[in-house]
Amino acid sequence: MSVEAIRLESEVSITISSEVLGVCIWNMDRIQSSKQPADYAREIADVLSDQQAEDIVLLDLTRLYSYADYFIIATVDNIRLAGAIVEKLKALLKESGAEQGYEGTPADGWLLVPCGRGIVTHIFSPERRQFYDLEALWAAAPEILRIQ
């Protein structure tokens, strides 16, 4: 598995396998949906909320970065819930015609789910979310939505 490191504007670097990054890019063109990407991102945030994820944030990266248009960041407080949310997202992606790949495991405390159309979903345990603090790393990105 080849790996691509993405250096952020801080001391933290995030490593994403090129396979997952490729799925994200491939999904941008493949999704069979008439929805605009921002609307699709809101739909994903609603799914996360319906599945009991907490502190959901939707960030608009469209004017800042080329490899993703939207980040959705959410917190879950247990492993089983994280797994259930990923399964629900995979079903939504399948319904939309996108590949259902993801990176990480619920036990890792961070699941990265490329959702197509330039949308990447990050599902964190409370500890991992605090440690990586993506909202601070992407502080230049406007916050479109926050669901407590």
PDB file of C-alpha atoms in Angstrom:
ATOM      1  CA  MET A   1       0.000   0.000   0.000  1.00  0.00           C
ATOM      2  CA  SER A   2       1.443   3.333  -0.992  1.00  0.00           C
ATOM      3  CA  VAL A   3       0.964   6.253   1.335  1.00  0.00           C
ATOM      4  CA  GLU A   4       0.707   9.974   0.737  1.00  0.00           C
ATOM      5  CA  ALA A   5       1.428  12.355   3.587  1.00  0.00           C
ATOM      6  CA  ILE A   6      -0.482  15.589   3.705  1.00  0.00           C
ATOM      7  CA  ARG A   7       1.328  18.318   5.616  1.00  0.00           C
ATOM      8  CA  LEU A   8      -1.048  20.725   7.268  1.00  0.00           C
ATOM      9  CA  GLU A   9      -0.359  24.232   8.491  1.00  0.00           C
ATOM     10  CA  SER A  10       0.842  23.022  11.887  1.00  0.00           C
ATOM     11  CA  GLU A  11       3.142  20.522  13.482  1.00  0.00           C
ATOM     12  CA  VAL A  12       0.748  17.649  12.803  1.00  0.00           C
ATOM     13  CA  SER A  13       0.904  15.671   9.587  1.00  0.00           C
ATOM     14  CA  ILE A  14      -1.795  13.265   8.528  1.00  0.00           C
ATOM     15  CA  THR A  15      -1.054  10.192   6.467  1.00  0.00           C
ATOM     16  CA  ILE A  16      -3.719   8.939   4.090  1.00  0.00           C
ATOM     17  CA  SER A  17      -3.206   5.877   1.950  1.00  0.00           C
ATOM     18  CA  SER A  18      -3.197   6.691  -1.745  1.00  0.00           C
ATOM     19  CA  GLU A  19      -5.919   4.081  -2.221  1.00  0.00           C
ATOM     20  CA  VAL A  20      -8.319   6.016   0.028  1.00  0.00           C
ATOM     21  CA  LEU A  21      -7.321   9.327  -1.567  1.00  0.00           C
ATOM     22  CA  GLY A  22      -7.902   7.730  -4.964  1.00  0.00           C
ATOM     23  CA  VAL A  23     -11.352   6.532  -3.901  1.00  0.00           C
ATOM     24  CA  CYS A  24     -12.159  10.065  -2.764  1.00  0.00           C
ATOM     25  CA  ILE A  25     -11.132  11.559  -6.110  1.00  0.00           C
ATOM     26  CA  TRP A  26     -12.793   8.761  -8.098  1.00  0.00           C
ATOM     27  CA  ASN A  27     -16.030   9.205  -6.184  1.00  0.00           C
ATOM     28  CA  MET A  28     -16.132  12.921  -7.039  1.00  0.00           C
ATOM     29  CA  ASP A  29     -16.932  12.056 -10.642  1.00  0.00           C
ATOM     30  CA  ARG A  30     -18.954   8.907 -10.095  1.00  0.00           C
ATOM     31  CA  ILE A  31     -21.746   9.858  -7.686  1.00  0.00           C
ATOM     32  CA  GLN A  32     -25.107   9.498  -9.428  1.00  0.00           C
ATOM     33  CA  SER A  33     -26.933  12.353  -7.765  1.00  0.00           C
ATOM     34  CA  SER A  34     -28.534  15.585  -8.855  1.00  0.00           C
ATOM     35  CA  LYS A  35     -27.753  17.129  -5.462  1.00  0.00           C
ATOM     36  CA  GLN A  36     -25.163  19.837  -5.184  1.00  0.00           C
ATOM     37  CA  PRO A  37     -22.106  18.769  -3.145  1.00  0.00           C
ATOM     38  CA  ALA A  38     -23.023  21.122  -0.272  1.00  0.00           C
ATOM     39  CA  ASP A  39     -26.521  19.598  -0.091  1.00  0.00           C
ATOM     40  CA  TYR A  40     -25.067  16.089  -0.182  1.00  0.00           C
ATOM     41  CA  ALA A  41     -22.662  17.057   2.635  1.00  0.00           C
ATOM     42  CA  ARG A  42     -25.606  18.297   4.712  1.00  0.00           C
ATOM     43  CA  GLU A  43     -27.411  15.006   4.042  1.00  0.00           C
ATOM     44  CA  ILE A  44     -24.373  13.104   5.332  1.00  0.00           C
ATOM     45  CA  ALA A  45     -24.271  15.345   8.427  1.00  0.00           C
ATOM     46  CA  ASP A  46     -27.958  14.561   9.009  1.00  0.00           C
ATOM     47  CA  VAL A  47     -27.220  10.821   8.777  1.00  0.00           C
ATOM     48  CA  LEU A  48     -24.469  11.248  11.371  1.00  0.00           C
ATOM     49  CA  SER A  49     -26.864  13.133  13.636  1.00  0.00           C
ATOM     50  CA  ASP A  50     -29.603  10.523  13.180  1.00  0.00           C
ATOM     51  CA  GLN A  51     -27.066   7.852  14.160  1.00  0.00           C
ATOM     52  CA  GLN A  52     -26.248   9.675  17.429  1.00  0.00           C
ATOM     53  CA  ALA A  53     -22.887  11.177  16.421  1.00  0.00           C
ATOM     54  CA  GLU A  54     -22.124  14.337  18.388  1.00  0.00           C
ATOM     55  CA  ASP A  55     -20.574  17.750  17.744  1.00  0.00           C
ATOM     56  CA  ILE A  56     -20.911  17.479  13.963  1.00  0.00           C
ATOM     57  CA  VAL A  57     -19.151  20.194  11.976  1.00  0.00           C
ATOM     58  CA  LEU A  58     -19.291  20.794   8.218  1.00  0.00           C
ATOM     59  CA  LEU A  59     -16.372  22.826   6.858  1.00  0.00           C
ATOM     60  CA  ASP A  60     -16.233  24.387   3.382  1.00  0.00           C
ATOM     61  CA  LEU A  61     -12.784  23.842   1.839  1.00  0.00           C
ATOM     62  CA  THR A  62     -13.772  24.761  -1.735  1.00  0.00           C
ATOM     63  CA  ARG A  63     -11.663  27.902  -1.913  1.00  0.00           C
ATOM     64  CA  LEU A  64      -8.783  26.586   0.159  1.00  0.00           C
ATOM     65  CA  TYR A  65      -7.746  23.110  -0.981  1.00  0.00           C
ATOM     66  CA  SER A  66      -7.944  21.068  -4.160  1.00  0.00           C
ATOM     67  CA  TYR A  67      -8.265  17.490  -2.871  1.00  0.00           C
ATOM     68  CA  ALA A  68     -11.487  17.986  -0.893  1.00  0.00           C
ATOM     69  CA  ASP A  69     -14.346  20.478  -0.997  1.00  0.00           C
ATOM     70  CA  TYR A  70     -15.986  19.635   2.327  1.00  0.00           C
ATOM     71  CA  PHE A  71     -14.896  18.056   5.591  1.00  0.00           C
ATOM     72  CA  ILE A  72     -17.470  16.650   7.967  1.00  0.00           C
ATOM     73  CA  ILE A  73     -16.108  16.070  11.463  1.00  0.00           C
ATOM     74  CA  ALA A  74     -18.052  14.157  14.108  1.00  0.00           C
ATOM     75  CA  THR A  75     -17.493  12.524  17.484  1.00  0.00           C
ATOM     76  CA  VAL A  76     -18.767   9.160  18.694  1.00  0.00           C
ATOM     77  CA  ASP A  77     -18.261   7.871  22.204  1.00  0.00           C
ATOM     78  CA  ASN A  78     -18.094   4.134  21.579  1.00  0.00           C
ATOM     79  CA  ILE A  79     -16.648   1.650  19.118  1.00  0.00           C
ATOM     80  CA  ARG A  80     -19.921  -0.063  18.237  1.00  0.00           C
ATOM     81  CA  LEU A  81     -21.563   3.236  17.371  1.00  0.00           C
ATOM     82  CA  ALA A  82     -18.634   4.190  15.128  1.00  0.00           C
ATOM     83  CA  GLY A  83     -18.953   0.893  13.263  1.00  0.00           C
ATOM     84  CA  ALA A  84     -22.716   1.326  12.858  1.00  0.00           C
ATOM     85  CA  ILE A  85     -22.261   4.836  11.476  1.00  0.00           C
ATOM     86  CA  VAL A  86     -19.711   3.646   8.923  1.00  0.00           C
ATOM     87  CA  GLU A  87     -22.119   0.921   7.793  1.00  0.00           C
ATOM     88  CA  LYS A  88     -24.895   3.512   7.412  1.00  0.00           C
ATOM     89  CA  LEU A  89     -22.576   5.781   5.398  1.00  0.00           C
ATOM     90  CA  LYS A  90     -21.534   2.854   3.200  1.00  0.00           C
ATOM     91  CA  ALA A  91     -25.216   2.152   2.456  1.00  0.00           C
ATOM     92  CA  LEU A  92     -25.760   5.811   1.528  1.00  0.00           C
ATOM     93  CA  LEU A  93     -22.687   5.770  -0.715  1.00  0.00           C
ATOM     94  CA  LYS A  94     -23.802   2.567  -2.406  1.00  0.00           C
ATOM     95  CA  GLU A  95     -27.238   4.078  -3.010  1.00  0.00           C
ATOM     96  CA  SER A  96     -25.527   7.107  -4.590  1.00  0.00           C
ATOM     97  CA  GLY A  97     -23.320   4.982  -6.834  1.00  0.00           C
ATOM     98  CA  ALA A  98     -20.055   5.669  -5.017  1.00  0.00           C
ATOM     99  CA  GLU A  99     -17.418   3.211  -3.873  1.00  0.00           C
ATOM    100  CA  GLN A 100     -17.681   2.411  -0.179  1.00  0.00           C
ATOM    101  CA  GLY A 101     -14.093   2.644   1.034  1.00  0.00           C
ATOM    102  CA  TYR A 102     -12.851   3.926   4.357  1.00  0.00           C
ATOM    103  CA  GLU A 103      -9.632   4.158   6.345  1.00  0.00           C
ATOM    104  CA  GLY A 104      -9.129   3.142   9.965  1.00  0.00           C
ATOM    105  CA  THR A 105     -11.086   1.005  12.372  1.00  0.00           C
ATOM    106  CA  PRO A 106     -13.478   1.983  15.156  1.00  0.00           C
ATOM    107  CA  ALA A 107     -10.847   0.884  17.690  1.00  0.00           C
ATOM    108  CA  ASP A 108      -8.355   3.381  16.181  1.00  0.00           C
ATOM    109  CA  GLY A 109     -10.504   6.291  17.294  1.00  0.00           C
ATOM    110  CA  TRP A 110     -10.465   7.873  13.825  1.00  0.00           C
ATOM    111  CA  LEU A 111     -12.339   6.690  10.755  1.00  0.00           C
ATOM    112  CA  LEU A 112     -11.912   8.549   7.481  1.00  0.00           C
ATOM    113  CA  VAL A 113     -14.721   7.997   4.967  1.00  0.00           C
ATOM    114  CA  PRO A 114     -14.387   9.513   1.470  1.00  0.00           C
ATOM    115  CA  CYS A 115     -18.002  10.153   0.492  1.00  0.00           C
ATOM    116  CA  GLY A 116     -17.545  11.342  -3.068  1.00  0.00           C
ATOM    117  CA  ARG A 117     -18.237  14.735  -4.626  1.00  0.00           C
ATOM    118  CA  GLY A 118     -15.233  16.122  -2.735  1.00  0.00           C
ATOM    119  CA  ILE A 119     -16.636  15.250   0.689  1.00  0.00           C
ATOM    120  CA  VAL A 120     -14.516  13.566   3.348  1.00  0.00           C
ATOM    121  CA  THR A 121     -16.055  12.487   6.654  1.00  0.00           C
ATOM    122  CA  HIS A 122     -13.927  12.149   9.799  1.00  0.00           C
ATOM    123  CA  ILE A 123     -15.412  10.165  12.685  1.00  0.00           C
ATOM    124  CA  PHE A 124     -13.430  10.519  15.904  1.00  0.00           C
ATOM    125  CA  SER A 125     -13.440   9.270  19.455  1.00  0.00           C
ATOM    126  CA  PRO A 126     -13.474  12.251  21.862  1.00  0.00           C
ATOM    127  CA  GLU A 127      -9.781  11.720  22.694  1.00  0.00           C
ATOM    128  CA  ARG A 128      -8.625  11.541  19.060  1.00  0.00           C
ATOM    129  CA  ARG A 129     -10.713  14.528  18.056  1.00  0.00           C
ATOM    130  CA  GLN A 130      -9.174  16.620  20.810  1.00  0.00           C
ATOM    131  CA  PHE A 131      -5.664  15.416  19.902  1.00  0.00           C
ATOM    132  CA  TYR A 132      -5.896  16.087  16.136  1.00  0.00           C
ATOM    133  CA  ASP A 133      -8.107  19.192  16.490  1.00  0.00           C
ATOM    134  CA  LEU A 134      -8.951  19.388  12.784  1.00  0.00           C
ATOM    135  CA  GLU A 135     -11.127  22.452  13.297  1.00  0.00           C
ATOM    136  CA  ALA A 136      -8.034  24.384  14.400  1.00  0.00           C
ATOM    137  CA  LEU A 137      -5.919  22.928  11.592  1.00  0.00           C
ATOM    138  CA  TRP A 138      -8.519  23.997   9.022  1.00  0.00           C
ATOM    139  CA  ALA A 139      -9.452  27.247  10.795  1.00  0.00           C
ATOM    140  CA  ALA A 140      -9.446  29.168   7.497  1.00  0.00           C
ATOM    141  CA  ALA A 141     -12.343  27.019   6.261  1.00  0.00           C
ATOM    142  CA  PRO A 142     -15.786  28.532   6.826  1.00  0.00           C
ATOM    143  CA  GLU A 143     -18.061  26.506   9.079  1.00  0.00           C
ATOM    144  CA  ILE A 144     -21.302  25.802   7.206  1.00  0.00           C
ATOM    145  CA  LEU A 145     -23.083  23.742   9.819  1.00  0.00           C
ATOM    146  CA  ARG A 146     -22.679  22.650  13.432  1.00  0.00           C
ATOM    147  CA  ILE A 147     -24.948  20.119  15.098  1.00  0.00           C
ATOM    148  CA  GLN A 148     -24.390  19.722  18.826  1.00  0.00           C
TER     149      GLN A 148
END
